[in-house]
Coordinates of C-alpha atoms in Angstrom, one line a residue:
Chain A
M1 CA -20.1 24.4 7.1
K2 CA -19.1 22.4 10.1
I3 CA -16.3 19.9 9.8
N4 CA -16.9 16.9 11.9
N5 CA -14.9 14.3 10.1
I6 CA -12.4 13.6 7.2
R7 CA -15.2 13.3 4.7
D8 CA -16.5 16.8 5.5
L9 CA -13.0 18.1 5.2
E10 CA -12.7 16.5 1.8
L11 CA -15.9 18.0 0.6
K12 CA -14.8 21.4 1.9
M13 CA -11.5 21.1 0.1
C14 CA -13.3 20.1 -3.1
R15 CA -15.3 23.3 -3.0
V16 CA -12.3 25.4 -2.4
L17 CA -10.6 23.7 -5.3
E18 CA -13.6 24.3 -7.6
E19 CA -14.0 27.9 -6.6
M20 CA -10.3 28.8 -6.8
T21 CA -9.4 31.7 -9.1
P22 CA -6.0 33.1 -10.1
D23 CA -6.4 36.2 -7.9
E24 CA -4.1 36.8 -5.0
D25 CA -6.8 36.5 -2.2
S26 CA -8.2 33.3 -3.6
L27 CA -4.7 31.7 -3.8
K28 CA -3.9 32.9 -0.3
Y29 CA -7.1 31.4 1.0
A30 CA -6.5 28.1 -0.8
R31 CA -3.0 27.9 0.6
E32 CA -4.3 28.4 4.1
V33 CA -6.9 25.8 3.6
A34 CA -4.4 23.3 2.3
N35 CA -2.0 24.0 5.2
F36 CA -4.6 23.8 7.8
S37 CA -6.2 20.7 6.3
G38 CA -2.8 19.0 6.7
K39 CA -2.9 19.8 10.4
L40 CA -6.5 18.6 10.8
L41 CA -5.7 15.3 9.0
K42 CA -2.7 14.8 11.2
A43 CA -4.5 15.5 14.4
Q44 CA -7.3 13.1 13.5
C45 CA -5.0 10.4 12.6
V46 CA -2.9 10.4 15.7
S47 CA -6.3 10.1 17.4
M48 CA -5.8 13.2 19.5
A49 CA -7.3 16.6 19.6
W50 CA -9.6 16.3 16.7
G51 CA -12.2 18.1 18.7
E52 CA -9.6 20.7 19.9
V53 CA -8.2 21.3 16.4
S54 CA -11.6 21.3 14.7
G55 CA -12.8 23.7 17.4
K56 CA -9.9 26.0 16.7
K57 CA -10.6 25.5 13.0
Q58 CA -13.8 27.5 13.4
T59 CA -11.9 30.7 13.8
L60 CA -9.3 29.6 11.3
P61 CA -9.3 29.6 7.4
F62 CA -12.6 27.9 6.9
M63 CA -14.6 30.6 8.8
E64 CA -12.5 33.6 7.8
R65 CA -14.4 34.1 4.6
N66 CA -18.1 35.0 4.5
E67 CA -19.9 31.7 4.1
S68 CA -23.4 32.6 5.2
G69 CA -26.0 30.0 4.6
E70 CA -23.7 27.1 5.4
Chain B
M1 CA 19.1 -54.8 10.7
R2 CA 15.6 -53.5 10.8
N3 CA 13.5 -54.3 7.7
E4 CA 12.2 -50.9 6.5
L5 CA 8.7 -50.8 5.0
K6 CA 8.5 -49.9 1.4
K7 CA 5.8 -48.7 -1.0
I8 CA 5.4 -48.4 -4.8
C9 CA 4.8 -44.9 -6.2
T10 CA 1.7 -44.9 -8.4
K11 CA 3.2 -42.2 -10.5
C12 CA 6.8 -43.4 -11.3
G13 CA 6.2 -47.0 -10.4
E14 CA 9.4 -47.2 -8.3
E15 CA 9.5 -49.0 -4.9
K16 CA 10.7 -46.6 -2.3
P17 CA 11.0 -46.5 1.5
L18 CA 7.9 -45.3 3.3
S19 CA 9.8 -42.1 4.4
E20 CA 9.8 -41.1 0.8
F21 CA 6.0 -40.7 0.9
A22 CA 4.6 -37.7 2.7
K23 CA 2.0 -38.3 5.5
Q24 CA -1.6 -37.6 4.7
L25 CA -3.8 -37.9 7.8
E26 CA -3.3 -41.5 9.0
R27 CA -1.8 -42.8 5.8
R28 CA 0.9 -42.0 3.3
R29 CA 0.4 -40.3 -0.1
S30 CA 0.3 -42.4 -3.3
H31 CA 3.0 -40.4 -5.0
C32 CA 6.5 -40.2 -3.8
R33 CA 8.1 -36.9 -2.7
V34 CA 10.1 -36.5 -5.9
C35 CA 7.0 -37.0 -8.1
T36 CA 4.9 -34.7 -5.9
I37 CA 7.5 -31.9 -6.1
A38 CA 7.8 -32.4 -9.9
A39 CA 4.0 -32.3 -10.3
N40 CA 3.7 -29.1 -8.1
K41 CA 6.4 -27.5 -10.2
E42 CA 4.6 -28.3 -13.4
Y43 CA 1.3 -27.1 -12.0
R44 CA 2.8 -23.8 -11.0
L45 CA 4.4 -23.4 -14.5
I46 CA 1.0 -24.1 -16.2
N47 CA -1.0 -21.9 -13.9
K48 CA 1.6 -19.2 -13.3
G49 CA -0.7 -16.3 -14.3
R50 CA -3.7 -17.4 -12.3
M51 CA -1.6 -18.2 -9.2
N52 CA 0.2 -14.8 -9.4
E53 CA -3.2 -13.1 -9.6
Q54 CA -4.5 -15.1 -6.6
Q55 CA -1.4 -14.1 -4.6
R56 CA -1.8 -10.5 -5.6
K57 CA -5.4 -10.4 -4.4
K58 CA -4.5 -12.1 -1.2
R59 CA -1.7 -9.6 -0.5
E60 CA -4.1 -6.7 -1.2
A61 CA -6.8 -8.1 1.0
N62 CA -4.3 -8.5 3.9
R63 CA -1.9 -5.7 3.0
F64 CA -1.3 -4.6 6.6
E65 CA -0.4 -8.1 7.8
Y66 CA 1.6 -8.6 4.6
R67 CA 3.6 -5.4 5.2
A68 CA 4.0 -6.2 8.9
G69 CA 5.4 -9.6 7.9
C70 CA 7.8 -8.0 5.4
K71 CA 8.9 -5.5 8.0
R72 CA 9.5 -8.2 10.6
R73 CA 11.6 -10.3 8.2
Y74 CA 13.6 -7.2 7.2
E75 CA 14.2 -6.1 10.7
A76 CA 15.3 -9.6 11.7
N77 CA 18.0 -9.6 9.0
P78 CA 18.5 -6.2 7.4
E79 CA 22.0 -6.9 6.1
K80 CA 20.8 -9.9 4.1
F81 CA 18.0 -7.8 2.4
R82 CA 20.3 -4.9 1.6
E83 CA 22.9 -7.2 0.0
K84 CA 20.2 -8.9 -2.0
A85 CA 18.8 -5.6 -3.2
T86 CA 22.3 -4.4 -4.2
E87 CA 22.9 -7.6 -6.1
Y88 CA 19.6 -7.3 -7.9
R89 CA 20.2 -3.6 -8.9
K90 CA 23.7 -4.6 -10.2
A91 CA 22.2 -7.5 -12.2
H92 CA 19.3 -5.4 -13.5
P93 CA 20.5 -1.8 -14.1
E94 CA 17.3 -1.0 -16.0
T95 CA 15.2 -1.4 -12.8
K96 CA 16.1 2.1 -11.7
E97 CA 14.6 3.7 -14.8
R98 CA 11.6 1.4 -14.7
V99 CA 10.8 2.2 -11.1
A100 CA 11.2 6.0 -11.8
V101 CA 8.7 5.7 -14.7
I102 CA 6.2 3.9 -12.5
A103 CA 6.7 6.4 -9.6
A104 CA 6.2 9.4 -12.0
K105 CA 3.0 7.8 -13.3
Y106 CA 1.7 7.3 -9.7
R107 CA 2.7 10.9 -8.8
E108 CA 1.0 12.3 -12.0
N109 CA -2.2 10.4 -11.5
L110 CA -2.2 10.8 -7.7
S111 CA -2.6 7.0 -7.3
A112 CA -3.1 5.5 -3.9
P113 CA 0.5 4.3 -3.5
Y114 CA 1.8 7.8 -4.0
I115 CA -0.8 9.3 -1.6
N116 CA 0.2 6.6 0.9
Q117 CA 3.8 7.6 0.5
T118 CA 3.1 11.3 1.1
L119 CA 1.0 10.3 4.2
M120 CA 3.8 8.0 5.5
S121 CA 6.3 10.8 5.1
R122 CA 4.1 12.9 7.3
G123 CA 4.3 10.3 10.1
F124 CA 1.2 8.2 9.5
I125 CA 1.5 4.5 10.0
G126 CA -0.3 1.8 8.0
E127 CA -3.4 1.2 10.2
Q128 CA -4.1 5.0 10.3
I129 CA -4.3 5.3 6.5
T130 CA -8.0 4.9 5.6
P131 CA -9.7 5.4 2.2
D132 CA -11.3 8.6 3.6
L133 CA -7.9 9.9 4.6
I134 CA -6.4 9.0 1.2
A135 CA -9.3 10.8 -0.6
A136 CA -8.9 13.9 1.5
Q137 CA -5.1 14.0 1.0
R138 CA -5.6 13.6 -2.7
V139 CA -7.8 16.7 -2.8
R140 CA -5.3 18.6 -0.6
I141 CA -2.5 17.8 -3.1
K142 CA -4.7 18.9 -6.0
I143 CA -5.2 22.2 -4.2
I144 CA -1.5 22.6 -3.7
R145 CA -0.8 21.8 -7.3
A146 CA -3.5 24.1 -8.5
I147 CA -1.9 27.0 -6.5
K148 CA 1.5 26.3 -7.9
E149 CA 0.1 26.1 -11.4
K150 CA -1.8 29.4 -11.1
E151 CA 1.3 31.1 -9.5
M152 CA 3.4 30.0 -12.5
K153 CA 1.1 31.8 -14.9

C-alpha cells in the first residue's frame, strides 16, 4: 500500500489497529507504525520532505511485513 | 452663548441636546443614548441563549482568526491577563476541578480539542491542523493506547 497523503496513512493505521493481536511481534510492529506515523505527520505538516520521508517509509515499518497484493 | 440644538426622545419623551442622540447616516436616531443602551441591555438579557449560540458558531467558523486575536491581545498585555486569571481562580476555586473533569472527558473520548492539544505539543501551529491530520492522529493515539492496554494484560 502506497502512502501518498495523510488519508492513506490514516487508513493504514486503521488496518494495523484492527489486525493487532496481543503477541509480541504484532505489538512491536504496531509500536513502530505509531512512531513512524508520528514522524510522517510531522514531516508533512511542516511542509517539507513528505516525499523524502514517505520514500524512506517504503523500507521502514509499513513494508517490513509481507503485504503482497497491496 | 451658542444655542445648542435639542431633540425629544421618542422613547423617554425627554428633551435632550442633539449630542445625546447617536448619528445614523445623515440624521440622528429617534431614541437617546441612555434609552438605546437600556434597550440593548434588555434585548441581550431576553435573547441571551440565542446570542451566545450565535457567538459560539461565529467563533468556530473563524477559529484561527479568533485565536490569533486572543493571542495578539494576550501578548500585548500578558500581565493583565495573568492577574485576571489568578483573580478568577481565587474567586472560583471549583473551576480547577471542573476543567479537570472536562479535560478527562476529552482525553477519554479523543475529542478534537484533546487531539489539537497533542498536535500543538508536537510543534504544530493552528493553520497546519487539518481535519485529516486530526483523524490520523486520533488513530495513532488509539494504536498507542491499544499497545499499552495489551501490554498490561
